[in-house]
mmCIF file of C-alpha atoms and ligand atoms in Angstrom:
data_model
loop_
_atom_site.group_PDB
_atom_site.id
_atom_site.type_symbol
_atom_site.label_atom_id
_atom_site.label_comp_id
_atom_site.label_asym_id
_atom_site.label_seq_id
_atom_site.Cartn_x
_atom_site.Cartn_y
_atom_site.Cartn_z
ATOM 1 C CA MET A 87 -81.817 35.741 -24.293
ATOM 2 C CA ASN A 88 -78.423 34.455 -23.281
ATOM 3 C CA ARG A 89 -75.917 34.717 -26.138
ATOM 4 C CA TYR A 90 -74.329 31.439 -24.985
ATOM 5 C CA ALA A 91 -77.622 29.514 -24.938
ATOM 6 C CA ARG A 92 -76.607 26.980 -27.629
ATOM 7 C CA GLN A 93 -73.207 26.390 -26.093
ATOM 8 C CA MET A 94 -74.734 25.900 -22.632
ATOM 9 C CA LEU A 95 -77.213 23.454 -24.131
ATOM 10 C CA PHE A 96 -74.199 21.322 -25.004
ATOM 11 C CA ASN A 97 -74.256 19.111 -21.947
ATOM 12 C CA PRO A 98 -70.537 18.925 -21.036
ATOM 13 C CA ILE A 99 -70.392 22.737 -20.838
ATOM 14 C CA GLY A 100 -73.761 23.739 -19.379
ATOM 15 C CA GLU A 101 -74.200 26.714 -17.061
ATOM 16 C CA GLU A 102 -71.326 25.659 -14.835
ATOM 17 C CA GLY A 103 -68.849 25.314 -17.700
ATOM 18 C CA GLN A 104 -69.944 28.644 -19.118
ATOM 19 C CA GLN A 105 -69.163 30.318 -15.789
ATOM 20 C CA LYS A 106 -65.743 28.625 -15.727
ATOM 21 C CA LEU A 107 -64.990 30.049 -19.178
ATOM 22 C CA ALA A 108 -66.088 33.509 -18.018
ATOM 23 C CA ASP A 109 -63.707 33.225 -15.062
ATOM 24 C CA SER A 110 -60.722 32.146 -17.221
ATOM 25 C CA SER A 111 -57.843 34.083 -18.773
ATOM 26 C CA VAL A 112 -55.760 33.033 -21.769
ATOM 27 C CA LEU A 113 -52.702 34.367 -23.528
ATOM 28 C CA ILE A 114 -52.673 34.096 -27.331
ATOM 29 C CA VAL A 115 -49.223 34.645 -28.804
ATOM 30 C CA GLY A 116 -49.570 35.808 -32.407
ATOM 31 C CA ALA A 117 -52.762 37.273 -33.874
ATOM 32 C CA GLY A 118 -52.279 36.108 -37.467
ATOM 33 C CA ALA A 119 -53.737 32.993 -39.041
ATOM 34 C CA LEU A 120 -53.890 30.560 -36.095
ATOM 35 C CA GLY A 121 -54.151 33.288 -33.472
ATOM 36 C CA GLY A 122 -57.016 34.959 -35.306
ATOM 37 C CA VAL A 123 -59.171 31.830 -35.491
ATOM 38 C CA ILE A 124 -58.315 30.944 -31.886
ATOM 39 C CA ALA A 125 -59.200 34.432 -30.628
ATOM 40 C CA ASN A 126 -62.401 34.531 -32.674
ATOM 41 C CA GLN A 127 -63.637 31.196 -31.311
ATOM 42 C CA LEU A 128 -62.675 31.933 -27.710
ATOM 43 C CA ALA A 129 -64.169 35.437 -27.732
ATOM 44 C CA ARG A 130 -67.473 34.171 -29.094
ATOM 45 C CA ALA A 131 -67.417 31.295 -26.595
ATOM 46 C CA GLY A 132 -67.285 33.829 -23.747
ATOM 47 C CA LEU A 133 -63.727 33.357 -22.528
ATOM 48 C CA GLY A 134 -63.486 36.008 -19.781
ATOM 49 C CA LYS A 135 -60.132 37.549 -20.519
ATOM 50 C CA ILE A 136 -58.055 37.309 -23.685
ATOM 51 C CA ARG A 137 -54.555 38.765 -23.733
ATOM 52 C CA LEU A 138 -53.250 39.000 -27.270
ATOM 53 C CA ILE A 139 -49.719 39.855 -28.356
ATOM 54 C CA ASP A 140 -48.481 40.372 -31.931
ATOM 55 C CA ARG A 141 -45.524 42.260 -33.374
ATOM 56 C CA ASP A 142 -46.765 42.685 -36.945
ATOM 57 C CA TYR A 143 -49.197 44.897 -38.868
ATOM 58 C CA VAL A 144 -51.888 43.875 -41.365
ATOM 59 C CA GLU A 145 -50.861 43.402 -45.016
ATOM 60 C CA LEU A 146 -52.862 42.469 -48.110
ATOM 61 C CA THR A 147 -51.404 38.952 -48.339
ATOM 62 C CA ASN A 148 -52.763 38.201 -44.836
ATOM 63 C CA LEU A 149 -56.426 38.460 -45.827
ATOM 64 C CA GLN A 150 -56.561 35.058 -47.561
ATOM 65 C CA ARG A 151 -56.379 33.277 -44.175
ATOM 66 C CA GLN A 152 -56.335 35.778 -41.306
ATOM 67 C CA ILE A 153 -60.054 36.071 -40.631
ATOM 68 C CA LEU A 154 -60.061 38.985 -38.185
ATOM 69 C CA PHE A 155 -58.725 41.512 -40.711
ATOM 70 C CA ASP A 156 -60.189 43.396 -43.665
ATOM 71 C CA GLU A 157 -59.111 45.757 -46.454
ATOM 72 C CA GLN A 158 -59.432 48.843 -44.243
ATOM 73 C CA ASP A 159 -56.903 47.370 -41.810
ATOM 74 C CA VAL A 160 -54.533 46.876 -44.760
ATOM 75 C CA GLU A 161 -55.008 50.461 -45.994
ATOM 76 C CA LYS A 162 -54.244 51.855 -42.559
ATOM 77 C CA SER A 163 -51.488 49.317 -41.765
ATOM 78 C CA VAL A 164 -53.158 48.649 -38.408
ATOM 79 C CA PRO A 165 -51.108 46.538 -35.963
ATOM 80 C CA LYS A 166 -52.604 43.041 -35.913
ATOM 81 C CA ALA A 167 -53.148 43.016 -32.143
ATOM 82 C CA ILE A 168 -55.199 46.248 -32.333
ATOM 83 C CA ALA A 169 -57.204 45.210 -35.417
ATOM 84 C CA ALA A 170 -57.912 41.862 -33.747
ATOM 85 C CA LYS A 171 -59.066 43.486 -30.502
ATOM 86 C CA ASN A 172 -61.463 45.763 -32.425
ATOM 87 C CA LYS A 173 -63.075 42.814 -34.218
ATOM 88 C CA LEU A 174 -63.261 40.669 -31.104
ATOM 89 C CA GLN A 175 -64.901 43.376 -29.002
ATOM 90 C CA ALA A 176 -67.383 44.055 -31.811
ATOM 91 C CA SER A 177 -68.466 40.406 -31.665
ATOM 92 C CA ASN A 178 -68.475 40.236 -27.853
ATOM 93 C CA SER A 179 -68.325 43.334 -25.654
ATOM 94 C CA ASP A 180 -68.885 41.309 -22.456
ATOM 95 C CA ILE A 181 -65.346 39.958 -22.376
ATOM 96 C CA GLU A 182 -62.042 41.701 -21.757
ATOM 97 C CA VAL A 183 -59.511 41.805 -24.584
ATOM 98 C CA GLU A 184 -56.047 43.170 -23.928
ATOM 99 C CA ALA A 185 -53.988 43.909 -27.054
ATOM 100 C CA ILE A 186 -50.215 44.217 -26.874
ATOM 101 C CA VAL A 187 -48.197 45.341 -29.905
ATOM 102 C CA ALA A 188 -44.804 43.747 -29.267
ATOM 103 C CA ASP A 189 -42.617 40.729 -29.888
ATOM 104 C CA ALA A 190 -43.024 38.024 -27.204
ATOM 105 C CA THR A 191 -39.497 37.501 -25.891
ATOM 106 C CA VAL A 192 -37.725 36.357 -22.742
ATOM 107 C CA ASP A 193 -37.740 39.996 -21.677
ATOM 108 C CA ASN A 194 -41.529 40.302 -21.414
ATOM 109 C CA ILE A 195 -42.839 36.727 -21.221
ATOM 110 C CA ASN A 196 -42.917 36.688 -17.398
ATOM 111 C CA ASP A 197 -45.291 39.652 -17.380
ATOM 112 C CA LEU A 198 -47.361 38.210 -20.206
ATOM 113 C CA ILE A 199 -48.190 34.973 -18.357
ATOM 114 C CA GLN A 200 -49.302 36.674 -15.114
ATOM 115 C CA GLY A 201 -52.789 35.452 -14.215
ATOM 116 C CA ILE A 202 -53.018 33.250 -17.314
ATOM 117 C CA ASP A 203 -54.712 29.791 -17.241
ATOM 118 C CA VAL A 204 -53.703 28.534 -20.726
ATOM 119 C CA VAL A 205 -51.198 29.792 -23.323
ATOM 120 C CA LEU A 206 -52.255 29.321 -26.955
ATOM 121 C CA ASP A 207 -49.694 29.262 -29.732
ATOM 122 C CA GLY A 208 -50.434 31.387 -32.784
ATOM 123 C CA THR A 209 -46.783 31.971 -33.668
ATOM 124 C CA ASP A 210 -44.899 31.304 -36.873
ATOM 125 C CA ASN A 211 -41.531 30.181 -35.545
ATOM 126 C CA PHE A 212 -39.942 27.576 -33.312
ATOM 127 C CA SER A 213 -37.739 29.864 -31.237
ATOM 128 C CA THR A 214 -40.847 31.527 -29.808
ATOM 129 C CA ARG A 215 -42.551 28.126 -29.415
ATOM 130 C CA PHE A 216 -39.679 26.671 -27.390
ATOM 131 C CA MET A 217 -39.747 29.781 -25.220
ATOM 132 C CA LEU A 218 -43.508 29.363 -24.646
ATOM 133 C CA ASN A 219 -43.002 25.678 -23.875
ATOM 134 C CA ASP A 220 -40.270 26.488 -21.342
ATOM 135 C CA ILE A 221 -42.135 29.295 -19.570
ATOM 136 C CA CYS A 222 -45.341 27.225 -19.406
ATOM 137 C CA PHE A 223 -43.593 24.193 -17.914
ATOM 138 C CA LYS A 224 -41.670 26.390 -15.492
ATOM 139 C CA HIS A 225 -44.898 27.919 -14.168
ATOM 140 C CA GLY A 226 -47.275 24.956 -14.505
ATOM 141 C CA ILE A 227 -49.463 26.485 -17.240
ATOM 142 C CA PRO A 228 -50.881 24.292 -20.047
ATOM 143 C CA TYR A 229 -49.551 25.086 -23.532
ATOM 144 C CA SER A 230 -51.829 24.631 -26.533
ATOM 145 C CA TYR A 231 -49.392 24.134 -29.392
ATOM 146 C CA GLY A 232 -50.229 24.545 -33.072
ATOM 147 C CA GLY A 233 -48.244 25.053 -36.253
ATOM 148 C CA VAL A 234 -49.257 25.229 -39.924
ATOM 149 C CA VAL A 235 -47.526 25.504 -43.284
ATOM 150 C CA SER A 236 -48.568 24.511 -46.813
ATOM 151 C CA SER A 237 -51.430 21.988 -46.324
ATOM 152 C CA ARG A 238 -49.926 20.512 -43.144
ATOM 153 C CA GLY A 239 -50.406 21.156 -39.481
ATOM 154 C CA MET A 240 -49.388 19.857 -36.063
ATOM 155 C CA THR A 241 -51.031 20.327 -32.712
ATOM 156 C CA SER A 242 -50.891 19.098 -29.143
ATOM 157 C CA PHE A 243 -52.058 20.166 -25.684
ATOM 158 C CA PHE A 244 -49.180 19.964 -23.224
ATOM 159 C CA ILE A 245 -49.842 19.982 -19.471
ATOM 160 C CA PRO A 246 -46.931 20.329 -17.019
ATOM 161 C CA GLU A 247 -46.538 17.310 -14.672
ATOM 162 C CA GLN A 248 -49.068 15.346 -16.742
ATOM 163 C CA THR A 249 -47.806 15.090 -20.321
ATOM 164 C CA PRO A 250 -44.441 15.299 -22.093
ATOM 165 C CA CYS A 251 -43.599 18.763 -23.484
ATOM 166 C CA LEU A 252 -42.903 20.154 -26.959
ATOM 167 C CA ARG A 253 -39.164 19.586 -26.478
ATOM 168 C CA CYS A 254 -39.820 15.881 -25.832
ATOM 169 C CA MET A 255 -41.655 15.620 -29.156
ATOM 170 C CA ILE A 256 -39.546 17.882 -31.440
ATOM 171 C CA SER A 257 -35.813 18.638 -31.255
ATOM 172 C CA GLU A 258 -34.977 22.320 -31.303
ATOM 173 C CA GLY A 259 -33.459 23.303 -34.646
ATOM 174 C CA ALA A 260 -34.842 20.216 -36.415
ATOM 175 C CA GLY A 261 -37.391 22.245 -38.399
ATOM 176 C CA ASP A 262 -37.094 22.008 -42.186
ATOM 177 C CA GLY A 263 -37.171 25.793 -42.567
ATOM 178 C CA GLN A 264 -40.356 25.842 -44.633
ATOM 179 C CA THR A 265 -42.565 28.857 -43.889
ATOM 180 C CA CYS A 266 -45.864 30.210 -45.203
ATOM 181 C CA ASP A 267 -43.862 32.873 -47.034
ATOM 182 C CA THR A 268 -41.709 30.371 -48.908
ATOM 183 C CA VAL A 269 -43.954 27.362 -49.585
ATOM 184 C CA GLY A 270 -47.364 28.970 -49.068
ATOM 185 C CA ILE A 271 -50.401 27.932 -47.080
ATOM 186 C CA ILE A 272 -54.072 27.157 -47.652
ATOM 187 C CA SER A 273 -56.520 28.440 -45.081
ATOM 188 C CA PRO A 274 -58.523 25.273 -44.236
ATOM 189 C CA ILE A 275 -55.541 23.771 -42.410
ATOM 190 C CA VAL A 276 -55.398 26.924 -40.250
ATOM 191 C CA ASP A 277 -59.017 26.492 -39.205
ATOM 192 C CA ILE A 278 -58.565 22.792 -38.476
ATOM 193 C CA ILE A 279 -55.456 23.128 -36.316
ATOM 194 C CA SER A 280 -56.676 26.178 -34.395
ATOM 195 C CA SER A 281 -60.016 24.471 -33.775
ATOM 196 C CA TYR A 282 -58.157 21.571 -32.137
ATOM 197 C CA GLN A 283 -56.181 24.056 -30.036
ATOM 198 C CA VAL A 284 -59.382 25.755 -28.864
ATOM 199 C CA THR A 285 -61.327 22.535 -28.241
ATOM 200 C CA GLU A 286 -58.634 21.139 -25.935
ATOM 201 C CA THR A 287 -58.457 24.489 -24.136
ATOM 202 C CA ILE A 288 -62.217 24.494 -23.532
ATOM 203 C CA LYS A 289 -62.123 20.877 -22.299
ATOM 204 C CA TYR A 290 -59.350 21.797 -19.889
ATOM 205 C CA LEU A 291 -60.902 25.026 -18.622
ATOM 206 C CA THR A 292 -64.283 23.373 -18.035
ATOM 207 C CA GLY A 293 -62.633 20.507 -16.153
ATOM 208 C CA HIS A 294 -63.184 17.713 -18.692
ATOM 209 C CA PHE A 295 -59.705 16.273 -18.294
ATOM 210 C CA LYS A 296 -60.701 12.736 -19.314
ATOM 211 C CA ASN A 297 -61.792 14.027 -22.701
ATOM 212 C CA LEU A 298 -58.429 15.618 -23.517
ATOM 213 C CA ARG A 299 -56.998 14.071 -26.690
ATOM 214 C CA GLN A 300 -53.556 13.164 -25.266
ATOM 215 C CA THR A 301 -51.837 12.918 -28.660
ATOM 216 C CA PHE A 302 -49.441 14.860 -30.835
ATOM 217 C CA LYS A 303 -51.486 15.216 -34.012
ATOM 218 C CA THR A 304 -50.119 15.722 -37.519
ATOM 219 C CA ILE A 305 -52.471 16.335 -40.455
ATOM 220 C CA ASP A 306 -51.934 16.870 -44.176
ATOM 221 C CA ILE A 307 -55.309 17.765 -45.649
ATOM 222 C CA TRP A 308 -54.063 17.712 -49.248
ATOM 223 C CA SER A 309 -52.538 14.241 -49.264
ATOM 224 C CA ASN A 310 -55.125 12.957 -46.774
ATOM 225 C CA GLN A 311 -52.744 11.793 -44.099
ATOM 226 C CA GLN A 312 -53.237 11.932 -40.389
ATOM 227 C CA PHE A 313 -51.100 10.652 -37.539
ATOM 228 C CA ASP A 314 -51.599 10.641 -33.808
ATOM 229 C CA ILE A 315 -48.604 9.972 -31.606
ATOM 230 C CA LYS A 316 -49.636 9.114 -28.072
ATOM 231 C CA LEU A 317 -48.321 11.491 -25.419
ATOM 232 C CA ALA A 318 -46.716 8.787 -23.319
ATOM 233 C CA GLN A 319 -43.539 9.129 -21.266
ATOM 234 C CA PRO A 320 -41.443 12.303 -21.325
ATOM 235 C CA LYS A 321 -37.858 11.984 -22.552
ATOM 236 C CA LYS A 322 -35.699 11.328 -19.491
ATOM 237 C CA GLU A 323 -33.078 13.825 -20.598
ATOM 238 C CA CYS A 324 -35.575 16.569 -21.546
ATOM 239 C CA LEU A 325 -34.079 19.918 -20.510
ATOM 240 C CA THR A 326 -37.510 21.420 -19.990
ATOM 241 C CA CYS A 327 -39.911 19.017 -18.313
ATOM 242 C CA GLN A 328 -37.387 16.650 -16.654
ATOM 243 C CA GLN A 329 -34.239 18.603 -15.903
ATOM 244 C CA HIS A 330 -35.976 21.956 -15.409
ATOM 245 C CA ILE A 331 -33.181 23.903 -17.103
ATOM 246 C CA TYR A 332 -35.489 25.758 -19.549
ATOM 247 C CA PRO A 333 -32.796 26.639 -22.104
ATOM 248 C CA ALA A 334 -35.062 28.845 -24.228
ATOM 249 C CA LEU A 335 -35.494 31.252 -21.316
ATOM 250 C CA LYS A 336 -31.769 31.812 -21.066
ATOM 251 C CA LYS A 337 -31.247 33.234 -24.558
ATOM 252 C CA THR A 338 -31.860 36.903 -24.989
ATOM 253 C CA MET A 339 -33.088 38.556 -28.130
ATOM 254 C CA ASN A 340 -29.918 40.606 -28.362
ATOM 255 C CA GLU A 341 -27.664 37.555 -28.432
ATOM 256 C CA GLU A 342 -29.346 36.530 -31.661
ATOM 257 C CA ALA A 343 -29.885 39.917 -33.268
ATOM 258 C CA THR A 344 -27.504 42.877 -33.442
ATOM 259 C CA ILE A 345 -28.076 46.259 -35.079
ATOM 260 C CA LEU A 346 -25.162 47.168 -37.316
ATOM 261 C CA CYS A 347 -25.115 50.876 -36.630
ATOM 262 C CA GLY A 348 -25.116 53.291 -39.544
ATOM 263 C CA ARG A 349 -25.606 50.495 -42.062
ATOM 264 C CA ASP A 350 -29.390 50.187 -41.884
ATOM 265 C CA THR A 351 -28.845 46.514 -41.133
ATOM 266 C CA VAL A 352 -29.658 43.979 -38.439
ATOM 267 C CA GLN A 353 -27.574 40.817 -38.149
ATOM 268 C CA ILE A 354 -29.388 37.685 -36.995
ATOM 269 C CA HIS A 355 -27.362 34.652 -35.997
ATOM 270 C CA LYS A 356 -29.635 31.766 -35.063
ATOM 271 C CA LYS A 357 -28.293 28.882 -37.124
ATOM 272 C CA SER A 358 -24.791 27.409 -36.933
ATOM 273 C CA GLU A 359 -24.543 26.869 -40.705
ATOM 274 C CA MET A 360 -26.548 27.458 -43.858
ATOM 275 C CA ASN A 361 -26.142 25.637 -47.138
ATOM 276 C CA LEU A 362 -25.975 28.424 -49.738
ATOM 277 C CA VAL A 363 -26.922 26.171 -52.669
ATOM 278 C CA LYS A 364 -30.024 24.925 -50.894
ATOM 279 C CA TRP A 365 -31.067 28.390 -49.734
ATOM 280 C CA LYS A 366 -30.595 29.813 -53.233
ATOM 281 C CA GLU A 367 -33.052 27.243 -54.591
ATOM 282 C CA ARG A 368 -35.520 27.924 -51.814
ATOM 283 C CA LEU A 369 -35.512 31.722 -52.022
ATOM 284 C CA GLU A 370 -35.403 31.982 -55.820
ATOM 285 C CA THR A 371 -39.186 31.678 -56.109
ATOM 286 C CA ILE A 372 -39.794 34.771 -53.988
ATOM 287 C CA ALA A 373 -36.696 36.960 -54.375
ATOM 288 C CA ASN A 374 -33.975 37.973 -56.782
ATOM 289 C CA VAL A 375 -31.050 35.812 -55.628
ATOM 290 C CA THR A 376 -27.347 35.939 -56.454
ATOM 291 C CA ARG A 377 -24.681 33.658 -55.039
ATOM 292 C CA THR A 378 -20.955 34.176 -54.678
ATOM 293 C CA PRO A 379 -18.615 31.555 -53.195
ATOM 294 C CA PHE A 380 -18.953 33.338 -49.857
ATOM 295 C CA LEU A 381 -22.483 34.570 -49.594
ATOM 296 C CA LEU A 382 -25.990 34.661 -50.956
ATOM 297 C CA LYS A 383 -27.811 37.902 -51.600
ATOM 298 C CA ALA A 384 -31.602 37.834 -51.799
ATOM 299 C CA GLN A 385 -33.445 40.999 -52.831
ATOM 300 C CA PHE A 386 -37.115 41.111 -51.904
ATOM 301 C CA ASP A 387 -39.498 43.568 -53.527
ATOM 302 C CA ASN A 388 -40.183 45.378 -50.232
ATOM 303 C CA ASN A 389 -36.775 47.091 -50.306
ATOM 304 C CA ILE A 390 -35.318 44.503 -47.979
ATOM 305 C CA ASP A 391 -32.219 42.482 -48.821
ATOM 306 C CA PHE A 392 -30.944 39.408 -47.020
ATOM 307 C CA VAL A 393 -27.265 38.575 -47.113
ATOM 308 C CA ILE A 394 -26.727 34.986 -45.981
ATOM 309 C CA PHE A 395 -23.372 33.562 -44.938
ATOM 310 C CA SER A 396 -22.579 29.868 -44.716
ATOM 311 C CA ASP A 397 -21.749 30.215 -40.995
ATOM 312 C CA GLY A 398 -25.449 30.883 -40.433
ATOM 313 C CA ARG A 399 -25.379 34.670 -40.153
ATOM 314 C CA VAL A 400 -28.088 36.613 -41.956
ATOM 315 C CA LEU A 401 -27.873 40.352 -42.538
ATOM 316 C CA VAL A 402 -31.297 41.921 -42.895
ATOM 317 C CA GLN A 403 -30.596 45.105 -44.865
ATOM 318 C CA GLY A 404 -33.044 47.973 -45.119
ATOM 319 C CA THR A 405 -33.996 48.279 -41.454
ATOM 320 C CA GLU A 406 -32.496 49.018 -38.043
ATOM 321 C CA ASP A 407 -35.590 47.752 -36.259
ATOM 322 C CA ILE A 408 -34.793 44.427 -34.533
ATOM 323 C CA VAL A 409 -38.448 43.387 -34.270
ATOM 324 C CA LYS A 410 -39.028 44.036 -37.968
ATOM 325 C CA ALA A 411 -35.822 42.180 -38.876
ATOM 326 C CA ARG A 412 -36.808 39.174 -36.747
ATOM 327 C CA THR A 413 -40.278 39.207 -38.313
ATOM 328 C CA LEU A 414 -38.805 39.109 -41.823
ATOM 329 C CA TYR A 415 -36.289 36.452 -40.813
ATOM 330 C CA ASP A 416 -39.008 34.171 -39.438
ATOM 331 C CA ARG A 417 -40.986 34.752 -42.617
ATOM 332 C CA TYR A 418 -38.319 33.896 -45.157
ATOM 333 C CA ILE A 419 -35.851 31.719 -43.255
ATOM 334 C CA GLY A 420 -38.018 30.182 -40.534
ATOM 335 C CA SER A 421 -36.637 28.011 -37.771
HETATM 336 ZN ZN1 ZN B 81 -40.068 17.558 -22.149
#
């Protein structure tokens, strides 16, 4: 019996489409909530090669929505990429899964996209998303975008030379700073958005271009709202898909984050200003926060403190590990 029999019975895929999937390679950036559902669906569908990168390890609060992990992964603090690979290969040993435990940055993204047909977004922050958008449009690789927080999600399938790009649809830095770690998340929205990301990827890889959705979709499953913005003309001044400047590929990780030696602190400077009153309100629900006229100090229960200055600098105290500091920053501050 062929394990893909039911999928091949679906007429648009058939035997030919199944072979195309087997011959394809994808990069999934982030193996958490979105990345986990994406990887699970693609592995079971018989996607030939899955390259998976994630910088984090499994924690108890992940299990509510990150379907590839279990309590044993939490006990052993297994890196998400490794735990994900183990589960994926257990469900399908015919495919190749490559797990990379690292932060996807401008320093390694060129290597990561080698031989890749589609990049799928399972990240939790816009600086990585704009980098993925830029590298994909630079190299002509489709970018399956998805983002979720609270009960809301957004998704689109961007194709270089054919559709506008993420930068045409969202201005960099325009995010409202809400993250799953500050306003929460319910898991059904994860499954919905990642399922859209996978469906468009399968349509593309099996050559069903006419069936691609061609919209930027926004869904709120709690307040029952749904919008589709047609992917029409790119913005003329777009620095990515029109002017080919790719600004997100020019920043380096070290420009944004600096280790303050001997102080067990990493400074991250990504925003040009931060309103201390607003950030106090936002962080109060998850940390012990004190404000002085000059700074805000937020103490989290994992022995990490954030010191936030109104010029946008954030000191992550309690670590000298840049990747860990960036992970915590994206969790609590977002982008
Ligand atoms: Zn664009």
